[in-house]
């Protein structure tokens, strides 16, 4: 039976693992969704509504967390390659799915116009109109996919290395700590000890009385 002190430590580690799981999934979801939305708009597609982007972002948290749930050990090179291929396939699938969703839904306010006189008019909504694909759209999504793959695969390690370098630089350029001075109390105590050790009681030259 494990000691009682091991149980709180195990619970703490499990809580930290769950928190890291959620943080990774949320960060990956935000990066993926924002890059898809920006690339889709830059490529000439309709700008997605903020509610659509937020909904896609929330839906992608769990799959992203499962995709990045555990780091691959360094000794398993095949798994590292397999993990990179898995991230690439998932990112490409997300790009295609989000492109289709953004093209179908688009911006509800885009293309609205009022036709008619002063009192009568008709509002025409063309946000859901199909978008004609062009090389610019594919290029924008390709750049976004490559950027997403690089961030998801190497972003965390790059951030850790950067933080390590910053800590090392801070140690190198940090001002030297001042020399510690001996407190006056300790100094006076040492002097008293020396005085007591060097002091000897006076000894008379007269010996004991002689009994005759």
PDB file of C-alpha atoms in Angstrom:
ATOM      1  CA  UNK A   1       0.000   0.000   0.000  1.00  0.00           C
ATOM      2  CA  UNK A   2       1.503   3.376  -0.983  1.00  0.00           C
ATOM      3  CA  UNK A   3       2.174   5.852   1.818  1.00  0.00           C
ATOM      4  CA  UNK A   4      -0.400   8.501   2.561  1.00  0.00           C
ATOM      5  CA  UNK A   5       1.994  11.254   1.505  1.00  0.00           C
ATOM      6  CA  UNK A   6       2.102   9.835  -2.049  1.00  0.00           C
ATOM      7  CA  UNK A   7      -1.634  10.342  -2.625  1.00  0.00           C
ATOM      8  CA  UNK A   8      -1.624  14.180  -2.531  1.00  0.00           C
ATOM      9  CA  UNK A   9       1.436  14.194  -4.777  1.00  0.00           C
ATOM     10  CA  UNK A  10      -0.308  11.909  -7.281  1.00  0.00           C
ATOM     11  CA  UNK A  11      -3.421  14.099  -7.247  1.00  0.00           C
ATOM     12  CA  UNK A  12      -1.266  17.189  -7.786  1.00  0.00           C
ATOM     13  CA  UNK A  13       0.493  15.596 -10.759  1.00  0.00           C
ATOM     14  CA  UNK A  14      -2.832  14.517 -12.254  1.00  0.00           C
ATOM     15  CA  UNK A  15      -4.215  18.031 -11.840  1.00  0.00           C
ATOM     16  CA  UNK A  16      -1.148  19.536 -13.504  1.00  0.00           C
ATOM     17  CA  UNK A  17      -1.459  17.042 -16.377  1.00  0.00           C
ATOM     18  CA  UNK A  18      -5.120  17.969 -16.918  1.00  0.00           C
ATOM     19  CA  UNK A  19      -4.281  21.673 -16.834  1.00  0.00           C
ATOM     20  CA  UNK A  20      -1.503  21.168 -19.391  1.00  0.00           C
ATOM     21  CA  UNK A  21      -3.937  19.114 -21.505  1.00  0.00           C
ATOM     22  CA  UNK A  22      -6.457  21.966 -21.576  1.00  0.00           C
ATOM     23  CA  UNK A  23      -3.810  24.641 -22.164  1.00  0.00           C
ATOM     24  CA  UNK A  24      -2.323  22.812 -25.129  1.00  0.00           C
ATOM     25  CA  UNK A  25      -5.705  22.142 -26.678  1.00  0.00           C
ATOM     26  CA  UNK A  26      -6.845  25.736 -26.250  1.00  0.00           C
ATOM     27  CA  UNK A  27      -3.629  27.194 -27.663  1.00  0.00           C
ATOM     28  CA  UNK A  28      -3.673  24.847 -30.657  1.00  0.00           C
ATOM     29  CA  UNK A  29      -7.340  25.600 -31.313  1.00  0.00           C
ATOM     30  CA  UNK A  30      -6.782  29.364 -31.213  1.00  0.00           C
ATOM     31  CA  UNK A  31      -3.750  29.184 -33.512  1.00  0.00           C
ATOM     32  CA  UNK A  32      -5.435  26.879 -36.024  1.00  0.00           C
ATOM     33  CA  UNK A  33      -8.731  28.751 -36.180  1.00  0.00           C
ATOM     34  CA  UNK A  34      -7.203  32.210 -36.437  1.00  0.00           C
ATOM     35  CA  UNK A  35      -4.755  31.161 -39.152  1.00  0.00           C
ATOM     36  CA  UNK A  36      -7.538  29.513 -41.149  1.00  0.00           C
ATOM     37  CA  UNK A  37      -9.787  32.568 -40.841  1.00  0.00           C
ATOM     38  CA  UNK A  38      -7.019  35.001 -41.793  1.00  0.00           C
ATOM     39  CA  UNK A  39      -5.788  32.902 -44.711  1.00  0.00           C
ATOM     40  CA  UNK A  40      -9.337  32.418 -45.996  1.00  0.00           C
ATOM     41  CA  UNK A  41      -9.962  36.161 -45.940  1.00  0.00           C
ATOM     42  CA  UNK A  42      -6.569  37.037 -47.451  1.00  0.00           C
ATOM     43  CA  UNK A  43      -7.165  34.478 -50.200  1.00  0.00           C
ATOM     44  CA  UNK A  44     -10.251  36.364 -51.333  1.00  0.00           C
ATOM     45  CA  UNK A  45     -12.978  34.493 -49.505  1.00  0.00           C
ATOM     46  CA  UNK A  46     -15.770  36.019 -47.429  1.00  0.00           C
ATOM     47  CA  UNK A  47     -14.729  37.083 -43.967  1.00  0.00           C
ATOM     48  CA  UNK A  48     -16.299  34.719 -41.422  1.00  0.00           C
ATOM     49  CA  UNK A  49     -18.482  36.138 -38.695  1.00  0.00           C
ATOM     50  CA  UNK A  50     -16.887  36.339 -35.222  1.00  0.00           C
ATOM     51  CA  UNK A  51     -19.523  33.972 -33.838  1.00  0.00           C
ATOM     52  CA  UNK A  52     -18.570  31.345 -36.427  1.00  0.00           C
ATOM     53  CA  UNK A  53     -14.870  31.719 -35.635  1.00  0.00           C
ATOM     54  CA  UNK A  54     -15.545  31.421 -31.898  1.00  0.00           C
ATOM     55  CA  UNK A  55     -17.737  28.358 -32.391  1.00  0.00           C
ATOM     56  CA  UNK A  56     -15.106  26.650 -34.524  1.00  0.00           C
ATOM     57  CA  UNK A  57     -12.498  27.517 -31.930  1.00  0.00           C
ATOM     58  CA  UNK A  58     -14.492  25.911 -29.121  1.00  0.00           C
ATOM     59  CA  UNK A  59     -15.231  22.786 -31.158  1.00  0.00           C
ATOM     60  CA  UNK A  60     -11.554  22.330 -31.975  1.00  0.00           C
ATOM     61  CA  UNK A  61     -10.263  22.428 -28.379  1.00  0.00           C
ATOM     62  CA  UNK A  62     -10.870  18.744 -27.596  1.00  0.00           C
ATOM     63  CA  UNK A  63      -9.444  17.327 -30.869  1.00  0.00           C
ATOM     64  CA  UNK A  64      -6.411  19.587 -30.565  1.00  0.00           C
ATOM     65  CA  UNK A  65      -5.817  18.499 -26.981  1.00  0.00           C
ATOM     66  CA  UNK A  66      -6.072  14.831 -27.973  1.00  0.00           C
ATOM     67  CA  UNK A  67      -3.663  15.452 -30.824  1.00  0.00           C
ATOM     68  CA  UNK A  68      -1.083  16.990 -28.489  1.00  0.00           C
ATOM     69  CA  UNK A  69      -1.899  15.010 -25.366  1.00  0.00           C
ATOM     70  CA  UNK A  70       1.617  13.678 -24.709  1.00  0.00           C
ATOM     71  CA  UNK A  71       5.115  14.574 -25.877  1.00  0.00           C
ATOM     72  CA  UNK A  72       6.967  11.916 -27.871  1.00  0.00           C
ATOM     73  CA  UNK A  73      10.139  10.580 -26.214  1.00  0.00           C
ATOM     74  CA  UNK A  74      13.351  11.386 -28.008  1.00  0.00           C
ATOM     75  CA  UNK A  75      14.465   7.776 -28.263  1.00  0.00           C
ATOM     76  CA  UNK A  76      11.489   6.894 -30.482  1.00  0.00           C
ATOM     77  CA  UNK A  77      12.417   8.558 -33.768  1.00  0.00           C
ATOM     78  CA  UNK A  78       9.703   6.687 -35.658  1.00  0.00           C
ATOM     79  CA  UNK A  79       7.045   7.983 -33.294  1.00  0.00           C
ATOM     80  CA  UNK A  80       8.378  11.516 -33.674  1.00  0.00           C
ATOM     81  CA  UNK A  81       7.990  11.208 -37.459  1.00  0.00           C
ATOM     82  CA  UNK A  82       4.593   9.619 -37.031  1.00  0.00           C
ATOM     83  CA  UNK A  83       3.498  12.410 -34.723  1.00  0.00           C
ATOM     84  CA  UNK A  84       4.555  15.023 -37.264  1.00  0.00           C
ATOM     85  CA  UNK A  85       2.648  13.214 -40.023  1.00  0.00           C
ATOM     86  CA  UNK A  86      -0.410  12.994 -37.776  1.00  0.00           C
ATOM     87  CA  UNK A  87      -0.259  16.726 -37.078  1.00  0.00           C
ATOM     88  CA  UNK A  88       0.134  17.458 -40.796  1.00  0.00           C
ATOM     89  CA  UNK A  89      -2.844  15.306 -41.822  1.00  0.00           C
ATOM     90  CA  UNK A  90      -5.028  16.757 -39.070  1.00  0.00           C
ATOM     91  CA  UNK A  91      -4.059  20.317 -40.011  1.00  0.00           C
ATOM     92  CA  UNK A  92      -4.807  19.763 -43.705  1.00  0.00           C
ATOM     93  CA  UNK A  93      -8.177  18.222 -42.842  1.00  0.00           C
ATOM     94  CA  UNK A  94      -8.959  21.194 -40.587  1.00  0.00           C
ATOM     95  CA  UNK A  95      -7.997  23.623 -43.355  1.00  0.00           C
ATOM     96  CA  UNK A  96     -10.334  21.923 -45.835  1.00  0.00           C
ATOM     97  CA  UNK A  97     -13.197  21.661 -43.343  1.00  0.00           C
ATOM     98  CA  UNK A  98     -12.892  25.255 -42.182  1.00  0.00           C
ATOM     99  CA  UNK A  99     -12.577  26.514 -45.745  1.00  0.00           C
ATOM    100  CA  UNK A 100     -15.809  24.755 -46.676  1.00  0.00           C
ATOM    101  CA  UNK A 101     -17.571  26.071 -43.565  1.00  0.00           C
ATOM    102  CA  UNK A 102     -16.369  29.637 -44.047  1.00  0.00           C
ATOM    103  CA  UNK A 103     -17.269  29.592 -47.738  1.00  0.00           C
ATOM    104  CA  UNK A 104     -20.752  28.232 -47.031  1.00  0.00           C
ATOM    105  CA  UNK A 105     -21.551  30.462 -44.074  1.00  0.00           C
ATOM    106  CA  UNK A 106     -19.348  33.477 -44.736  1.00  0.00           C
ATOM    107  CA  UNK A 107     -20.276  36.868 -43.354  1.00  0.00           C
ATOM    108  CA  UNK A 108     -24.074  37.314 -43.100  1.00  0.00           C
ATOM    109  CA  UNK A 109     -23.740  41.061 -43.667  1.00  0.00           C
ATOM    110  CA  UNK A 110     -21.523  40.813 -46.722  1.00  0.00           C
ATOM    111  CA  UNK A 111     -23.172  41.712 -50.013  1.00  0.00           C
ATOM    112  CA  UNK A 112     -26.325  43.173 -48.463  1.00  0.00           C
ATOM    113  CA  UNK A 113     -27.822  45.956 -50.525  1.00  0.00           C
ATOM    114  CA  UNK A 114     -31.039  47.933 -50.627  1.00  0.00           C
ATOM    115  CA  UNK A 115     -32.779  48.211 -53.961  1.00  0.00           C
ATOM    116  CA  UNK A 116     -35.804  50.468 -54.633  1.00  0.00           C
ATOM    117  CA  UNK A 117     -37.144  53.972 -53.951  1.00  0.00           C
ATOM    118  CA  UNK A 118     -37.421  55.943 -50.795  1.00  0.00           C
ATOM    119  CA  UNK A 119     -40.134  53.827 -49.183  1.00  0.00           C
ATOM    120  CA  UNK A 120     -39.808  50.365 -50.717  1.00  0.00           C
ATOM    121  CA  UNK A 121     -36.715  48.220 -50.953  1.00  0.00           C
ATOM    122  CA  UNK A 122     -35.444  44.679 -50.902  1.00  0.00           C
ATOM    123  CA  UNK A 123     -32.461  43.437 -48.945  1.00  0.00           C
ATOM    124  CA  UNK A 124     -30.362  40.919 -50.805  1.00  0.00           C
ATOM    125  CA  UNK A 125     -28.042  38.715 -48.785  1.00  0.00           C
ATOM    126  CA  UNK A 126     -25.235  37.051 -50.642  1.00  0.00           C
ATOM    127  CA  UNK A 127     -23.056  35.876 -47.755  1.00  0.00           C
ATOM    128  CA  UNK A 128     -23.814  32.230 -48.492  1.00  0.00           C
ATOM    129  CA  UNK A 129     -23.036  32.422 -52.167  1.00  0.00           C
ATOM    130  CA  UNK A 130     -20.456  29.911 -53.371  1.00  0.00           C
ATOM    131  CA  UNK A 131     -16.982  31.293 -53.760  1.00  0.00           C
ATOM    132  CA  UNK A 132     -14.992  30.553 -56.891  1.00  0.00           C
ATOM    133  CA  UNK A 133     -11.687  28.915 -56.008  1.00  0.00           C
ATOM    134  CA  UNK A 134      -8.494  30.459 -57.335  1.00  0.00           C
ATOM    135  CA  UNK A 135      -4.739  29.875 -56.880  1.00  0.00           C
ATOM    136  CA  UNK A 136      -4.542  32.687 -54.338  1.00  0.00           C
ATOM    137  CA  UNK A 137      -6.969  30.889 -52.029  1.00  0.00           C
ATOM    138  CA  UNK A 138      -5.045  27.614 -52.230  1.00  0.00           C
ATOM    139  CA  UNK A 139      -1.741  29.431 -51.659  1.00  0.00           C
ATOM    140  CA  UNK A 140      -3.102  31.245 -48.600  1.00  0.00           C
ATOM    141  CA  UNK A 141      -4.414  28.014 -47.069  1.00  0.00           C
ATOM    142  CA  UNK A 142      -1.134  26.227 -47.875  1.00  0.00           C
ATOM    143  CA  UNK A 143       0.889  28.895 -46.081  1.00  0.00           C
ATOM    144  CA  UNK A 144      -1.503  28.764 -43.121  1.00  0.00           C
ATOM    145  CA  UNK A 145      -1.257  24.958 -43.006  1.00  0.00           C
ATOM    146  CA  UNK A 146       2.549  24.981 -43.021  1.00  0.00           C
ATOM    147  CA  UNK A 147       2.628  27.659 -40.327  1.00  0.00           C
ATOM    148  CA  UNK A 148       0.154  25.721 -38.192  1.00  0.00           C
ATOM    149  CA  UNK A 149       2.137  22.485 -38.540  1.00  0.00           C
ATOM    150  CA  UNK A 150       5.361  24.230 -37.541  1.00  0.00           C
ATOM    151  CA  UNK A 151       3.752  25.889 -34.515  1.00  0.00           C
ATOM    152  CA  UNK A 152       2.012  22.735 -33.279  1.00  0.00           C
ATOM    153  CA  UNK A 153       5.052  20.514 -33.808  1.00  0.00           C
ATOM    154  CA  UNK A 154       7.852  22.767 -32.580  1.00  0.00           C
ATOM    155  CA  UNK A 155       6.238  25.774 -30.907  1.00  0.00           C
ATOM    156  CA  UNK A 156       6.349  24.448 -27.347  1.00  0.00           C
ATOM    157  CA  UNK A 157       9.994  23.339 -27.570  1.00  0.00           C
ATOM    158  CA  UNK A 158      10.989  26.673 -29.129  1.00  0.00           C
ATOM    159  CA  UNK A 159       9.271  28.568 -26.313  1.00  0.00           C
ATOM    160  CA  UNK A 160      11.028  26.439 -23.690  1.00  0.00           C
ATOM    161  CA  UNK A 161      14.416  26.968 -25.316  1.00  0.00           C
ATOM    162  CA  UNK A 162      13.786  30.695 -25.539  1.00  0.00           C
ATOM    163  CA  UNK A 163      12.858  30.840 -21.868  1.00  0.00           C
ATOM    164  CA  UNK A 164      16.005  28.861 -21.006  1.00  0.00           C
ATOM    165  CA  UNK A 165      18.184  31.260 -23.007  1.00  0.00           C
ATOM    166  CA  UNK A 166      16.542  34.249 -21.345  1.00  0.00           C
ATOM    167  CA  UNK A 167      17.243  32.811 -17.888  1.00  0.00           C
ATOM    168  CA  UNK A 168      20.877  32.170 -18.817  1.00  0.00           C
ATOM    169  CA  UNK A 169      21.280  35.687 -20.199  1.00  0.00           C
ATOM    170  CA  UNK A 170      19.714  37.121 -17.059  1.00  0.00           C
ATOM    171  CA  UNK A 171      22.225  35.216 -14.931  1.00  0.00           C
ATOM    172  CA  UNK A 172      25.160  36.412 -17.051  1.00  0.00           C
ATOM    173  CA  UNK A 173      24.172  40.072 -17.161  1.00  0.00           C
ATOM    174  CA  UNK A 174      22.757  40.256 -13.652  1.00  0.00           C
ATOM    175  CA  UNK A 175      24.759  42.492 -11.268  1.00  0.00           C
ATOM    176  CA  UNK A 176      27.081  40.656  -8.931  1.00  0.00           C
ATOM    177  CA  UNK A 177      25.785  40.138  -5.441  1.00  0.00           C
ATOM    178  CA  UNK A 178      27.520  42.324  -2.826  1.00  0.00           C
ATOM    179  CA  UNK A 179      29.955  40.695  -0.427  1.00  0.00           C
ATOM    180  CA  UNK A 180      28.358  39.676   2.795  1.00  0.00           C
ATOM    181  CA  UNK A 181      29.734  41.556   5.763  1.00  0.00           C
ATOM    182  CA  UNK A 182      30.067  40.017   9.175  1.00  0.00           C
ATOM    183  CA  UNK A 183      27.419  41.465  11.460  1.00  0.00           C
ATOM    184  CA  UNK A 184      28.670  43.615  14.279  1.00  0.00           C
ATOM    185  CA  UNK A 185      27.133  41.307  16.836  1.00  0.00           C
ATOM    186  CA  UNK A 186      29.183  38.363  15.592  1.00  0.00           C
ATOM    187  CA  UNK A 187      32.329  40.478  15.381  1.00  0.00           C
ATOM    188  CA  UNK A 188      31.954  41.687  18.973  1.00  0.00           C
ATOM    189  CA  UNK A 189      31.218  38.145  20.120  1.00  0.00           C
ATOM    190  CA  UNK A 190      34.430  36.914  18.508  1.00  0.00           C
ATOM    191  CA  UNK A 191      36.417  39.674  20.255  1.00  0.00           C
ATOM    192  CA  UNK A 192      34.918  38.747  23.614  1.00  0.00           C
ATOM    193  CA  UNK A 193      35.788  35.102  23.075  1.00  0.00           C
ATOM    194  CA  UNK A 194      39.371  36.057  22.295  1.00  0.00           C
ATOM    195  CA  UNK A 195      39.565  38.280  25.384  1.00  0.00           C
ATOM    196  CA  UNK A 196      38.247  35.532  27.627  1.00  0.00           C
ATOM    197  CA  UNK A 197      40.615  32.989  26.117  1.00  0.00           C
ATOM    198  CA  UNK A 198      43.640  35.270  26.553  1.00  0.00           C
ATOM    199  CA  UNK A 199      42.782  36.316  30.106  1.00  0.00           C
ATOM    200  CA  UNK A 200      44.404  34.320  32.891  1.00  0.00           C
ATOM    201  CA  UNK A 201      43.888  34.860  36.618  1.00  0.00           C
ATOM    202  CA  UNK A 202      46.855  36.336  38.575  1.00  0.00           C
ATOM    203  CA  UNK A 203      49.021  33.740  40.314  1.00  0.00           C
ATOM    204  CA  UNK A 204      50.953  34.743  43.468  1.00  0.00           C
ATOM    205  CA  UNK A 205      54.558  33.749  44.076  1.00  0.00           C
ATOM    206  CA  UNK A 206      53.935  32.821  47.737  1.00  0.00           C
ATOM    207  CA  UNK A 207      53.687  29.138  48.380  1.00  0.00           C
ATOM    208  CA  UNK A 208      51.885  27.231  51.122  1.00  0.00           C
ATOM    209  CA  UNK A 209      53.045  27.726  54.731  1.00  0.00           C
ATOM    210  CA  UNK A 210      55.730  25.445  56.017  1.00  0.00           C
ATOM    211  CA  UNK A 211      54.859  23.540  59.180  1.00  0.00           C
ATOM    212  CA  UNK A 212      57.734  22.811  61.373  1.00  0.00           C
TER     213      UNK A 212
END
